[in-house]
PDB file of C-alpha atoms in Angstrom:
ATOM      1  CA  MET A1256      40.255  10.267  -5.859  1.00  0.00           C
ATOM      2  CA  ARG A1257      37.091   8.183  -6.332  1.00  0.00           C
ATOM      3  CA  ASP A1258      36.336   7.348  -2.480  1.00  0.00           C
ATOM      4  CA  SER A1259      36.207  10.756  -1.600  1.00  0.00           C
ATOM      5  CA  PHE A1260      33.960  11.693  -4.167  1.00  0.00           C
ATOM      6  CA  GLU A1261      31.438   8.815  -3.936  1.00  0.00           C
ATOM      7  CA  ASN A1262      31.058   9.842  -0.446  1.00  0.00           C
ATOM      8  CA  GLN A1263      30.178  13.386  -1.283  1.00  0.00           C
ATOM      9  CA  ILE A1264      27.015  11.740  -2.306  1.00  0.00           C
ATOM     10  CA  PRO A1265      23.503  12.502  -0.583  1.00  0.00           C
ATOM     11  CA  ASP A1266      21.917   8.806  -0.240  1.00  0.00           C
ATOM     12  CA  THR A1267      17.851  10.364  -0.473  1.00  0.00           C
ATOM     13  CA  THR A1268      17.039   6.150  -0.518  1.00  0.00           C
ATOM     14  CA  ALA A1269      14.945   6.955   2.766  1.00  0.00           C
ATOM     15  CA  TYR A1270      13.850  10.294   1.526  1.00  0.00           C
ATOM     16  CA  LYS A1271      11.907   8.728  -2.052  1.00  0.00           C
ATOM     17  CA  GLU A1272      10.816   6.117   0.306  1.00  0.00           C
ATOM     18  CA  TRP A1273       8.640   8.948   3.063  1.00  0.00           C
ATOM     19  CA  LEU A1274       8.334  10.637  -0.100  1.00  0.00           C
ATOM     20  CA  GLY A1275       6.118   8.191  -1.593  1.00  0.00           C
ATOM     21  CA  VAL A1276       4.301   7.040   1.507  1.00  0.00           C
ATOM     22  CA  VAL A1277       2.825  10.029   2.072  1.00  0.00           C
ATOM     23  CA  GLY A1278       2.146  10.543  -1.396  1.00  0.00           C
ATOM     24  CA  SER A1279       0.124   6.974  -1.443  1.00  0.00           C
ATOM     25  CA  MET A1280      -1.731   7.852   1.486  1.00  0.00           C
ATOM     26  CA  MET A1281      -2.545  12.323  -0.257  1.00  0.00           C
ATOM     27  CA  ALA A1282      -3.600   9.890  -3.022  1.00  0.00           C
ATOM     28  CA  ALA A1283      -6.029   7.746  -1.127  1.00  0.00           C
ATOM     29  CA  VAL A1284      -7.254  11.159   1.090  1.00  0.00           C
ATOM     30  CA  ALA A1285      -7.705  13.250  -2.560  1.00  0.00           C
ATOM     31  CA  ILE A1286      -9.885   9.147  -3.674  1.00  0.00           C
ATOM     32  CA  CYS A1287     -11.090   9.219  -0.840  1.00  0.00           C
ATOM     33  CA  ALA A1288     -12.733  12.243  -0.303  1.00  0.00           C
ATOM     34  CA  VAL A1289     -13.866  13.404  -4.447  1.00  0.00           C
ATOM     35  CA  LEU A1290     -16.174   9.595  -3.796  1.00  0.00           C
ATOM     36  CA  PHE A1291     -17.484  11.066  -0.301  1.00  0.00           C
ATOM     37  CA  ALA A1292     -18.728  14.401  -1.440  1.00  0.00           C
ATOM     38  CA  GLY A1293     -19.882  12.424  -4.713  1.00  0.00           C
ATOM     39  CA  GLY A1294     -22.272  10.451  -2.587  1.00  0.00           C
ATOM     40  CA  ILE A1295     -23.077  13.788   0.101  1.00  0.00           C
ATOM     41  CA  ILE A1296     -24.040  15.543  -3.620  1.00  0.00           C
ATOM     42  CA  LEU A1297     -26.000  12.136  -5.375  1.00  0.00           C
ATOM     43  CA  MET A1298     -27.991  11.620  -1.728  1.00  0.00           C
TER      44      MET A1298
END
């Protein structure tokens, strides 16, 4: 009974890793956009 219950739990490790990578890239793009916009305003 315990084995059949454990087999139905989905493995979300790959999804969490992908979400972390994409989230990090989006954060880096957002930071660069803010810095670039600030540089244009200061010119």
